Every structure is written in C-alpha cells, then in structure tokens.
mmCIF file of C-alpha atoms in Angstrom:
data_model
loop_
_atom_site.group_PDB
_atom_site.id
_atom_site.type_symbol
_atom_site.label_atom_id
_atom_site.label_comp_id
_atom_site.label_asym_id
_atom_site.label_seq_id
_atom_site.Cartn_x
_atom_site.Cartn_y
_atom_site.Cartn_z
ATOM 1 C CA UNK A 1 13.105 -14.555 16.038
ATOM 2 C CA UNK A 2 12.559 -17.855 15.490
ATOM 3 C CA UNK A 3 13.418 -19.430 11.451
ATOM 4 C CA UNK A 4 9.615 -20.430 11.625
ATOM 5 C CA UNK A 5 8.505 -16.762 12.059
ATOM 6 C CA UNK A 6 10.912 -15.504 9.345
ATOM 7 C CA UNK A 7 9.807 -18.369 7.073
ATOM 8 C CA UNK A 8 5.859 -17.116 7.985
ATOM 9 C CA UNK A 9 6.652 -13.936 6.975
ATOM 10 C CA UNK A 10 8.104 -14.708 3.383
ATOM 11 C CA UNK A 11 4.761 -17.043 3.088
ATOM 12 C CA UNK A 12 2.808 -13.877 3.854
ATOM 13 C CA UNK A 13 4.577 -11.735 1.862
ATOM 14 C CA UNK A 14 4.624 -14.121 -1.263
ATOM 15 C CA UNK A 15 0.663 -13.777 -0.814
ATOM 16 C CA UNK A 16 0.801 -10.321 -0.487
ATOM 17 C CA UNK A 17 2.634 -9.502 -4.106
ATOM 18 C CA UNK A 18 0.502 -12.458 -5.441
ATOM 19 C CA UNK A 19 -2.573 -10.566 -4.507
ATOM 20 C CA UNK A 20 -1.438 -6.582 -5.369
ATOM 21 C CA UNK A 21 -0.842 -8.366 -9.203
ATOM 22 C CA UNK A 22 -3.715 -10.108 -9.512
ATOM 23 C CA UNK A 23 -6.049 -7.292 -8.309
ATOM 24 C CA UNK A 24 -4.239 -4.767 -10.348
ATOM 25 C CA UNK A 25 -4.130 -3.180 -6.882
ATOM 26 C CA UNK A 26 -3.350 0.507 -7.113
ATOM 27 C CA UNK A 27 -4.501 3.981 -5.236
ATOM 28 C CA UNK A 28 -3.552 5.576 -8.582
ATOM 29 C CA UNK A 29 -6.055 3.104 -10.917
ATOM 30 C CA UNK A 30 -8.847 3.663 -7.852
ATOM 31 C CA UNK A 31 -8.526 7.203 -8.425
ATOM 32 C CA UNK A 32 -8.577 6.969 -12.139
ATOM 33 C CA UNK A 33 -11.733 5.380 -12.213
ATOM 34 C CA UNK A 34 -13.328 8.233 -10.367
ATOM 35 C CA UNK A 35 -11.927 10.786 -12.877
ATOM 36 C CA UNK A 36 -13.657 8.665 -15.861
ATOM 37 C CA UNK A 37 -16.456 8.119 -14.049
ATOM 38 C CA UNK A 38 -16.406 4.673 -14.126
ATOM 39 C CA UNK A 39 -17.907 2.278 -11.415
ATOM 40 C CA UNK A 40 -15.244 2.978 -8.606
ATOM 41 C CA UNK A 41 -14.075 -1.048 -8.297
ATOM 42 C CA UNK A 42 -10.798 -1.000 -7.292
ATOM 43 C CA UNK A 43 -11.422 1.665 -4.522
ATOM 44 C CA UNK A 44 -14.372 -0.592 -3.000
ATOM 45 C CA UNK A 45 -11.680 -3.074 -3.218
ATOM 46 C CA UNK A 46 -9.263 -0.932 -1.243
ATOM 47 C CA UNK A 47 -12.124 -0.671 1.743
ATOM 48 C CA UNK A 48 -12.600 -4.702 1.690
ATOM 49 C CA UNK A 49 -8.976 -5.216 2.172
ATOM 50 C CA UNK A 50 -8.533 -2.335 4.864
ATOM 51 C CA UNK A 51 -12.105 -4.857 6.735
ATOM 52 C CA UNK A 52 -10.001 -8.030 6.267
ATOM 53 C CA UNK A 53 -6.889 -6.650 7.314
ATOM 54 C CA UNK A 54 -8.460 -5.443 10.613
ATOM 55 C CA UNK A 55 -10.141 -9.264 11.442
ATOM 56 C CA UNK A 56 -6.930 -10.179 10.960
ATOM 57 C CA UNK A 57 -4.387 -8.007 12.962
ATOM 58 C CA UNK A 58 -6.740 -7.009 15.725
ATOM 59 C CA UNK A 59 -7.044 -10.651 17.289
ATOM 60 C CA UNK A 60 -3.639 -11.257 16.686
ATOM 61 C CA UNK A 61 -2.828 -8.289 18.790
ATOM 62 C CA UNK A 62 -5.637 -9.370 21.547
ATOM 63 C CA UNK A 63 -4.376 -12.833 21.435
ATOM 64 C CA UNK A 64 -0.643 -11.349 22.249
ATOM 65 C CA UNK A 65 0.922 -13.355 19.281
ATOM 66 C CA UNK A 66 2.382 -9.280 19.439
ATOM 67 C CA UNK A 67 2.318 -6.684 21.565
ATOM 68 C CA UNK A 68 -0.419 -4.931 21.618
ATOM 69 C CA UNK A 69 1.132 -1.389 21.358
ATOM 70 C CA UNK A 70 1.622 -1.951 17.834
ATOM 71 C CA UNK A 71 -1.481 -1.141 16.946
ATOM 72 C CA UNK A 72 -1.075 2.420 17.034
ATOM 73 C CA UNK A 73 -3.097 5.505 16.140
ATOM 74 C CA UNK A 74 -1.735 9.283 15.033
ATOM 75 C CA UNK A 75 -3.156 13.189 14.786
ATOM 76 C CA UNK A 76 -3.753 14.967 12.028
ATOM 77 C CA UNK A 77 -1.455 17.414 11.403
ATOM 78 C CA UNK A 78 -0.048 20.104 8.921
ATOM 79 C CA UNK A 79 2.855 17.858 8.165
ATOM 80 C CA UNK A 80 0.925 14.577 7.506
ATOM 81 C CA UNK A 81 -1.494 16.080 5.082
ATOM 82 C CA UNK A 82 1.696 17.646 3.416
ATOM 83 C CA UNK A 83 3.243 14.652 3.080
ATOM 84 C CA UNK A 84 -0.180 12.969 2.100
ATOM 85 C CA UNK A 85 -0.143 16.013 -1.070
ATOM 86 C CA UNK A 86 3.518 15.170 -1.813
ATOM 87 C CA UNK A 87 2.994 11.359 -1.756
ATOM 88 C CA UNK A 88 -0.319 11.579 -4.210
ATOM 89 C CA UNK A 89 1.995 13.939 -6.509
ATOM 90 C CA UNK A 90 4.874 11.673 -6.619
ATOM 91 C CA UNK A 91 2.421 8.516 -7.262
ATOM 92 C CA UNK A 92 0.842 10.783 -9.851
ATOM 93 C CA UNK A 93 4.195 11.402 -11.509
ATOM 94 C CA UNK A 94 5.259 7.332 -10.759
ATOM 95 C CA UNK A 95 1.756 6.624 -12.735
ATOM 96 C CA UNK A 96 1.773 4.223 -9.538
ATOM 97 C CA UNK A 97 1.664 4.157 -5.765
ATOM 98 C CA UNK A 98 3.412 1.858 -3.752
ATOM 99 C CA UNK A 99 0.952 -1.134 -4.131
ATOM 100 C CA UNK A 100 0.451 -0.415 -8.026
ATOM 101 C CA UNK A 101 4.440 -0.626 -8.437
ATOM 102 C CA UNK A 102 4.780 -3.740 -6.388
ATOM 103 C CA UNK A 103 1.643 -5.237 -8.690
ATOM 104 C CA UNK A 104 3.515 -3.672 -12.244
ATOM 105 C CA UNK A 105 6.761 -4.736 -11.577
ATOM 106 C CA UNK A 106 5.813 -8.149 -11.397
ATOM 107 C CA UNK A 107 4.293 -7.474 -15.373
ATOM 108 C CA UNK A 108 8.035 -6.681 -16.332
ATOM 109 C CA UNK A 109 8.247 -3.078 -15.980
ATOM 110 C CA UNK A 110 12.191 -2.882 -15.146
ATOM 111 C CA UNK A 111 11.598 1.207 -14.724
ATOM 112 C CA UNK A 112 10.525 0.755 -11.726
ATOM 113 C CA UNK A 113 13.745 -0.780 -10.187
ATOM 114 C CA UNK A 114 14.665 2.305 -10.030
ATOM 115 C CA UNK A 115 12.258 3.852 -7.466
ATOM 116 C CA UNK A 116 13.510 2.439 -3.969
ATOM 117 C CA UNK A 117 16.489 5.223 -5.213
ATOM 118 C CA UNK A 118 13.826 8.297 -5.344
ATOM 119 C CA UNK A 119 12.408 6.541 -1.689
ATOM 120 C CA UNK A 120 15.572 7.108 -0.294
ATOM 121 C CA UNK A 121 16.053 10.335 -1.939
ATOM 122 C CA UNK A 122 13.477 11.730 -0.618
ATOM 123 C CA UNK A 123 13.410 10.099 3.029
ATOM 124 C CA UNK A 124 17.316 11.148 3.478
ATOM 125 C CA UNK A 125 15.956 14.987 2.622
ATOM 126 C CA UNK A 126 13.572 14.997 5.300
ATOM 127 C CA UNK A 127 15.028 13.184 7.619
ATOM 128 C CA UNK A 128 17.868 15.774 8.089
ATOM 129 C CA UNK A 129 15.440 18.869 7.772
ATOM 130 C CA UNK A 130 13.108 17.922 10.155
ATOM 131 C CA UNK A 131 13.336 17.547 14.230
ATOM 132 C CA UNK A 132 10.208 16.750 15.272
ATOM 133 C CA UNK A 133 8.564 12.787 15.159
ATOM 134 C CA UNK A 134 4.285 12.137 14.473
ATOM 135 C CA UNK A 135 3.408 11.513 18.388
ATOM 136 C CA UNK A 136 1.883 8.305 17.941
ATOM 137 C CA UNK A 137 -0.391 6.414 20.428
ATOM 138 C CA UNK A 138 -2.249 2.883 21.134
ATOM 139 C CA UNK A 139 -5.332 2.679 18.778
ATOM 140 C CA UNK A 140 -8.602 1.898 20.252
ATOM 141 C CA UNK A 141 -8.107 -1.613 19.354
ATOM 142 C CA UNK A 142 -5.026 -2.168 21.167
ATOM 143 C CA UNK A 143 -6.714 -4.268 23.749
ATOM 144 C CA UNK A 144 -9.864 -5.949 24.108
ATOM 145 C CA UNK A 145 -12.774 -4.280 24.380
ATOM 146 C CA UNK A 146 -16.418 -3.783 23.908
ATOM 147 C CA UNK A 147 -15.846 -1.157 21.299
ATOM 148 C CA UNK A 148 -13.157 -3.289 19.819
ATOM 149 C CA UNK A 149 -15.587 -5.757 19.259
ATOM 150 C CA UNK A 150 -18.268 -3.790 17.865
ATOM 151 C CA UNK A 151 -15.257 -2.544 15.377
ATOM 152 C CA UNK A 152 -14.904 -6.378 14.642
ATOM 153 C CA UNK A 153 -18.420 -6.638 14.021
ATOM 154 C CA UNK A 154 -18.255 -3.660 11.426
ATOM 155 C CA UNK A 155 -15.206 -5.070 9.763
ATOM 156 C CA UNK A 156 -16.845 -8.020 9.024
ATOM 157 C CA UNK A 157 -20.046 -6.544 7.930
ATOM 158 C CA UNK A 158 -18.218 -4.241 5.634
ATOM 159 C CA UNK A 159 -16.319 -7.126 4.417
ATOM 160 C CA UNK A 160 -19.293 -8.874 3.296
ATOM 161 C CA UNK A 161 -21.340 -6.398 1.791
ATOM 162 C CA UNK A 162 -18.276 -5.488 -0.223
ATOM 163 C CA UNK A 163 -17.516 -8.439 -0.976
ATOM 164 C CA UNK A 164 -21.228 -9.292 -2.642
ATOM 165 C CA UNK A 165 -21.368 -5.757 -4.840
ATOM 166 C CA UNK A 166 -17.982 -7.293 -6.184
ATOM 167 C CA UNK A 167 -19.014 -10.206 -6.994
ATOM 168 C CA UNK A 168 -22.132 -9.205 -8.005
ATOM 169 C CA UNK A 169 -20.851 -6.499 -10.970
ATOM 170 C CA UNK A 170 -17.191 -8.626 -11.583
ATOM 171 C CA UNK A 171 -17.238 -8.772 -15.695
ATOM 172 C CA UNK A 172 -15.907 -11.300 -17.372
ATOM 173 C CA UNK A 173 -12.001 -12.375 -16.521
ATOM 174 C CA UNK A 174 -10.006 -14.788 -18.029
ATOM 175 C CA UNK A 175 -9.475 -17.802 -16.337
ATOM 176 C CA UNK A 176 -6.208 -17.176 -14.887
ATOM 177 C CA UNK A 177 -7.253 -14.110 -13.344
ATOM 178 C CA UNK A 178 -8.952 -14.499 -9.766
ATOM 179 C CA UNK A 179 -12.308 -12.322 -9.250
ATOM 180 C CA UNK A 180 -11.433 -8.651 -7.320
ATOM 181 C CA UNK A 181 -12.889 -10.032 -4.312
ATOM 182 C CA UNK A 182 -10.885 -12.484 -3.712
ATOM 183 C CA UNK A 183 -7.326 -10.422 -4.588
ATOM 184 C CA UNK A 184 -8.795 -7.801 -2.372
ATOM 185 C CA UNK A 185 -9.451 -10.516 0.654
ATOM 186 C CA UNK A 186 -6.007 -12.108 0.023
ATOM 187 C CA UNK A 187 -4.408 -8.775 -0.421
ATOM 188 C CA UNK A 188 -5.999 -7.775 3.224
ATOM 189 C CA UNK A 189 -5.339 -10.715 5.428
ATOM 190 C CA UNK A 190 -1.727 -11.242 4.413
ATOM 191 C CA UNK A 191 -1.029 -7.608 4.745
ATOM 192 C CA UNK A 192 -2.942 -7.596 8.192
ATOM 193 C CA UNK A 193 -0.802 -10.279 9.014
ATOM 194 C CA UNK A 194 2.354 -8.571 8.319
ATOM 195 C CA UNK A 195 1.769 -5.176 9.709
ATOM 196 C CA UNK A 196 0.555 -7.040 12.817
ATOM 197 C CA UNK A 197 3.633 -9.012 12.768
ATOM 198 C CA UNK A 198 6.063 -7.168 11.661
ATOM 199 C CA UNK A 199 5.244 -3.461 10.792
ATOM 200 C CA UNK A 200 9.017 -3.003 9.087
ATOM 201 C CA UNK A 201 8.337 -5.580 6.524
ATOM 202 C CA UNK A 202 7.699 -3.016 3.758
ATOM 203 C CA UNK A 203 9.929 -1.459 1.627
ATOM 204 C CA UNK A 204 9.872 1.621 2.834
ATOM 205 C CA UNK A 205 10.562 0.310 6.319
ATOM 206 C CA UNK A 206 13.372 -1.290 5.300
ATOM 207 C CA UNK A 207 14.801 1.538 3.114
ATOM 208 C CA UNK A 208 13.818 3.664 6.686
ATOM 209 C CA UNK A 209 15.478 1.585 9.129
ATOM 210 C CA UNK A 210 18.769 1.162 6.804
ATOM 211 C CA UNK A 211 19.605 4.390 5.831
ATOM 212 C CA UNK A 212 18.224 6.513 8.623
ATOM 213 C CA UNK A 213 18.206 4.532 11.800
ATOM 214 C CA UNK A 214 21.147 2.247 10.872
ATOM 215 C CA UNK A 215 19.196 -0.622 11.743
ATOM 216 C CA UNK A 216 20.433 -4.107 10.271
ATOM 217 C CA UNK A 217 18.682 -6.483 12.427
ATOM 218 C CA UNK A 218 15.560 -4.789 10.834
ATOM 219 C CA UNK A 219 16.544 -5.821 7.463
ATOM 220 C CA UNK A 220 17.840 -9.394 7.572
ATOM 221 C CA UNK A 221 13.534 -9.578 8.683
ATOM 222 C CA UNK A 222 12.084 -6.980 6.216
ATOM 223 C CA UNK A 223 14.668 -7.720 2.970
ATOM 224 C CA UNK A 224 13.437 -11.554 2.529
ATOM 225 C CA UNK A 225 10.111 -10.679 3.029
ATOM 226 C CA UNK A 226 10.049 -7.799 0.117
ATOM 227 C CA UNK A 227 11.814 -10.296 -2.092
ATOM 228 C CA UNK A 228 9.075 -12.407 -1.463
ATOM 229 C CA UNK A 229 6.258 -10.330 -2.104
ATOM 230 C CA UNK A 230 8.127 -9.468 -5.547
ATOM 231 C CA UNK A 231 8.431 -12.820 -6.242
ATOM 232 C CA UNK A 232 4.664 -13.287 -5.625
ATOM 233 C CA UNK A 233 3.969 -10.548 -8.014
ATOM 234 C CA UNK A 234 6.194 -12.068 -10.728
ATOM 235 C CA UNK A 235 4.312 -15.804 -9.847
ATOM 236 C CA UNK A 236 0.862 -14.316 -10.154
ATOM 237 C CA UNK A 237 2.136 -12.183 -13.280
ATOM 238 C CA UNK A 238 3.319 -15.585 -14.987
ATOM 239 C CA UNK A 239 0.425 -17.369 -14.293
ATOM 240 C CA UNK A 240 -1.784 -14.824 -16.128
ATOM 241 C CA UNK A 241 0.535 -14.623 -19.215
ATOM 242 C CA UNK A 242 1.006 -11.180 -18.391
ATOM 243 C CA UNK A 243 5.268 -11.809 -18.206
ATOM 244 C CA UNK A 244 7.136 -9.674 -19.972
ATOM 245 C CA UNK A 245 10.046 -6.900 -19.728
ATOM 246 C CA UNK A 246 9.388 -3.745 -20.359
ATOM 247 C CA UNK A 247 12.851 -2.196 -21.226
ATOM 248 C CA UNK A 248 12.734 1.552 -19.975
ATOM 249 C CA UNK A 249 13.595 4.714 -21.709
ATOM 250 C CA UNK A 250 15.592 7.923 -19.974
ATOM 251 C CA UNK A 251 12.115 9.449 -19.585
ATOM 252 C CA UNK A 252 10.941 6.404 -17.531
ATOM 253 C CA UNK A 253 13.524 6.198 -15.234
ATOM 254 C CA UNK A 254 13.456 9.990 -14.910
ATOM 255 C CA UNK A 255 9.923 10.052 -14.289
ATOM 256 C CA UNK A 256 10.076 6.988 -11.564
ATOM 257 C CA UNK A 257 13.157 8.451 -10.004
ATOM 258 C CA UNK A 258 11.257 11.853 -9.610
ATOM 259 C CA UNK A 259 8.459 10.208 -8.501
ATOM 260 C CA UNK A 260 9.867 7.919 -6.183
ATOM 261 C CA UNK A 261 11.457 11.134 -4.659
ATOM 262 C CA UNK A 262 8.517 12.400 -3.949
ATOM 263 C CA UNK A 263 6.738 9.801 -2.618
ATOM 264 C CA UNK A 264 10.171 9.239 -0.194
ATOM 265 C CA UNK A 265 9.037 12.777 1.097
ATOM 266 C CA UNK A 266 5.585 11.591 1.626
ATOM 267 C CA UNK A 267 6.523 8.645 3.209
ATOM 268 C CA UNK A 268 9.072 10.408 6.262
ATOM 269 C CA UNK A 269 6.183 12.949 6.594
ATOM 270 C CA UNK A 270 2.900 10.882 7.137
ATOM 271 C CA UNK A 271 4.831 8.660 7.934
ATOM 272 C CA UNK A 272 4.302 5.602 6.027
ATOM 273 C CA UNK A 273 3.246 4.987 2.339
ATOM 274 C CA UNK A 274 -0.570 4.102 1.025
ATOM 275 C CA UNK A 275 0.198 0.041 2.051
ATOM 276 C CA UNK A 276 0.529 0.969 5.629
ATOM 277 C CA UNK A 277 -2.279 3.471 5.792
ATOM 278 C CA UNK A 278 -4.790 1.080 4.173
ATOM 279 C CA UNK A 279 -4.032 -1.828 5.500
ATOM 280 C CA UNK A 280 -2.654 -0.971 9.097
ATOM 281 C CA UNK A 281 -3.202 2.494 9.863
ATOM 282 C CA UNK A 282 -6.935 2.507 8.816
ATOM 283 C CA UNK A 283 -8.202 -0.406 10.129
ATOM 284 C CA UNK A 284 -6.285 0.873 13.524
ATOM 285 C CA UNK A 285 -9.016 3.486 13.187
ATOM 286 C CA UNK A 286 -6.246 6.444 13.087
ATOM 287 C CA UNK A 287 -7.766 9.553 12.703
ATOM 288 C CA UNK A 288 -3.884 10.501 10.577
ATOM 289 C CA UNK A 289 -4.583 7.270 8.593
ATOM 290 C CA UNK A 290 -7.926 7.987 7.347
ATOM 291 C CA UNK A 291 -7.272 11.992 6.995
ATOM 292 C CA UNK A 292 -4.068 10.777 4.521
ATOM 293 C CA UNK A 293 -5.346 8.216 2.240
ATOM 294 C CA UNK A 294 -8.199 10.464 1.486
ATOM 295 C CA UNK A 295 -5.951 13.317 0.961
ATOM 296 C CA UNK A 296 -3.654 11.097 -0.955
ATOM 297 C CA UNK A 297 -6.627 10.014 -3.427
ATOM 298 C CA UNK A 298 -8.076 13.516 -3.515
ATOM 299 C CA UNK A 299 -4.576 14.612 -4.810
ATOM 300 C CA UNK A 300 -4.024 12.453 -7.204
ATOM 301 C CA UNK A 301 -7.774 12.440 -8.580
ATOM 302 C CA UNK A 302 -7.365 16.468 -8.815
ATOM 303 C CA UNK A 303 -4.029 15.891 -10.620
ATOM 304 C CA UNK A 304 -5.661 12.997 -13.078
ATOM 305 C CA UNK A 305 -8.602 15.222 -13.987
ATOM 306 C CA UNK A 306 -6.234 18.467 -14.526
ATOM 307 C CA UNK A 307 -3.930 16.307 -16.749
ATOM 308 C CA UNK A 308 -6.679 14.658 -19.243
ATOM 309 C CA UNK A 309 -8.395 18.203 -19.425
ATOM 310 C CA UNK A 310 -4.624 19.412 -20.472
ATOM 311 C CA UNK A 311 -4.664 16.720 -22.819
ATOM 312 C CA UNK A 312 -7.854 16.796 -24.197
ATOM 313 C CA UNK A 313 -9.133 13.640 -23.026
ATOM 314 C CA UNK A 314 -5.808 11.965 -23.365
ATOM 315 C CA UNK A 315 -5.911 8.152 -21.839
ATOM 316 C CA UNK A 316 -3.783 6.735 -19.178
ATOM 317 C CA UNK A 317 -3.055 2.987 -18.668
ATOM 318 C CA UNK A 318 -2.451 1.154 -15.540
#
C-alpha cells in the first residue's frame, strides 16, 4: 500500500481513540446505565455511531475505494452467542470492553497494558481447540442497490434523530469535553473508515493475524494504526485534564489479565470484539452482529445487576 494510505489510516485511527476518550465510550458504562436505571445515553450513542459508521463504509465500498466483499455478513450460531456470553463476562470482569479500555487507558490506567496478554491467551486456546471457521458472506450492502439505499436513507435518519435527543438532554460538560453527539459521530465515521479500509486495524486483528495466522505484512498496517488510536486517547485525555497514571495493584492486573482472557475467547468465537460488531458488523446488517452485541450487553447487564444486588447497592465507576 501506498505511504499515503498508511499515513490515512494513523489519521483515522488518532480520531478514533480521540473519540472512544472523549465519549467515555464503553458497552460496559451503556449497560450500567440500564442497571441504575438511568437515561440509557451512552447506548443511544452506541446506535448513532453504528448510523455514521454505515454512511461512511457503505459508499466507500460502492465507490470501490475497497472491494466490496468486505462488507460481509454472518449466521447466528451456538458458537457466536457463546463467545458473545464469554466476551460480556470477561468485559464484566475487565470493568471494560474493548472500546472502554482503549478510552481508560488514555486516563492513565497502566492495568490495562496488560490485557492484549489475556487477548492472546484466550485466542491461542481456541484457536487450537476448534476446527471449524463462522461461514461468512457479502452483506446486503456489498453492492449498490435499491435496498442499499433505502439502508442509507435509514442510517441517516437514525443518525439525526439520535443525534437531536443527545443534544437535546446533554447536561452540562466542561469546556474541554465535546458534547456525546459529536464523540459518538467522530467515533463512527473514523471507525467506518477503518473497518472499510482496513478491517485488521484493531487490536485484536493484529494480535489475530500475529500469533495465529503468522501474518506480518498485516501488522506493519494494523500496529501504527493502534498506536495511533492510543495516542488519540492519551491527546483527548490531556486535553480534558483527565492525565494521570494509575499505578496497578496484583488484583488489577489479575483481574485485567482474567478478563482479557476471556474476552480473547469471545473474540476467536464471534469472531471479533464489540468495536467490530458495532461499528462494522452492524451497520453491515449481519444478522451474527446484531444477535452478539445484544447478547454481549444482555450479559453483562445480567452480571451488573447480580453483582450490586450481591453488594447491596455497591457502586461501580467507569
């Protein structure tokens, strides 16, 4: 690939992690919400940035800036929703999913340096028990079409109307901060971009590709672009005021390790973690997307509710 492309990428990415920070972006914190009842924010977030990652990847594919097979479409199966109930556990355990780590780490929470070592843990597991592969298939949206463009249509309609109830209950913020609409339509088109570009940008992609496939040329593309996104996270993280390291205890890198783990089995299973599925595999309209992140939340808002009634009410931070 060109140097342009990789240097688009890094752009892209640095967007992303700026985004996931400022929006406080996390499938966990969604799910939390529900469990206190609270006005569910973040998760209307998550559906804006699954609309604006759609208007973004599906003309890119149309346009054949990629090839259209990319935008691809799965079953649902008893191995996806197992992985989806593994994944929601292990985020449960993490206290954050993929998104909410990228988002935290930029804060200064070292601990969770340590989770691309429970991914792999728990990718290199399945990986060697299992034989079979997801079958996989072009998405609706692959090509152009008249249904494609009444999914356009919707995207943008969601997009909108999301967008206003937002904007319309957004409290006040300090002035660093950007309102939850905006992270959330940042957080979508960069990510659309990427997964339309370059679906092994991600972590777990690269962690995927290395260690299972043996694929290098995968990670001189995906390894800038995760610094970058990290980088964006720290940026956005400074900006606020929000800076600072968190130094771990045993227990924390335990409980991210174990975690992490987890999630890694989640991850080989679906496959994919909840950055893919929201921002590629649902607005691909994947019947395996949509049936996972909803499992995925119902997990972990069945685990959040068990915990504070085990606790007595007992608060958790994000």
């Amino acid at each position: 690939m060109p140097s342009w492309f990789d240097f688009a990428l890094c752009v892209l990415s640095f967007g992303f992690g700026f985004a996931a920070n400022q929006g406080g972006t996390c499938l966990v914190a969604a799910a939390d919400e529900l469990a206190k009842r609270h006005p569910p924010r973040i998760l209307i977030g998550l559906v804006s940035a699954s609309a604006a990652a759609g208007l973004v990847a599906v003309p890119l594919a149309w346009v054949a800036a990629i090839d259209g097979l990319t935008i691809t479409a799965s079953s649902i199966d008893s191995s996806l929703l197992a992985g989806a109930v593994a994944f929601g556990i292990g985020a449960l355990v993490n206290d954050t999913c993929l998104l909410g780590s990228l988002a935290r780490l930029g804060n200064g929470e070292v601990r969770l340096l340590a989770l691309p070592f429970g991914l792999a843990a728990g990718m290199l597991l399945i990986d060697r028990a299992r034989h079979d592969r997801i079958a996989m298939w072009p998405s609706l949206l692959a090509e152009p079409s008249v249904q494609g463009m009444v999914c356009l249509l919707s995207f943008l309609i969601i997009l909108t109307l999301v967008s206003i109830i937002l904007a319309v209950s957004e409290a006040s913020r300090p002035r660093a901060r950007w309102p939850l609409a905006l992270s959330m339509l940042v957080l979508g088109v960069t990510g659309g971009a990427l997964f339309a570009l370059s679906p092994s940008w991600t972590l777990a992609q690269l962690l995927q590709h290395s260690l299972l496939l043996h694929d290098m040329r995968t990670g001189v593309v995906a390894l800038p672009a995760v610094a970058a996104s990290v980088m964006g996270a720290f940026a956005a993280s400074a900006g606020q005021g929000n800076m600072g390291l968190q130094e771990p205890s045993a227990r924390d890198l335990l409980r991210t390790l174990f975690g992490g783990f987890l999630m890694g089995v989640g991850i080989s299973l679906i496959p994919g973690g909840n950055d893919g599925l929201i921002l590629s595999a649902v607005p691909a309209l994947s019947p395996g997307g949509f049936a996972a992140v909803l499992t995925m939340t119902a997990t972990i808002l069945i685990g959040l509710i068990g915990r504070r009634r085990l606790t007595r009410g007992g608060r958790i931070d994000h």
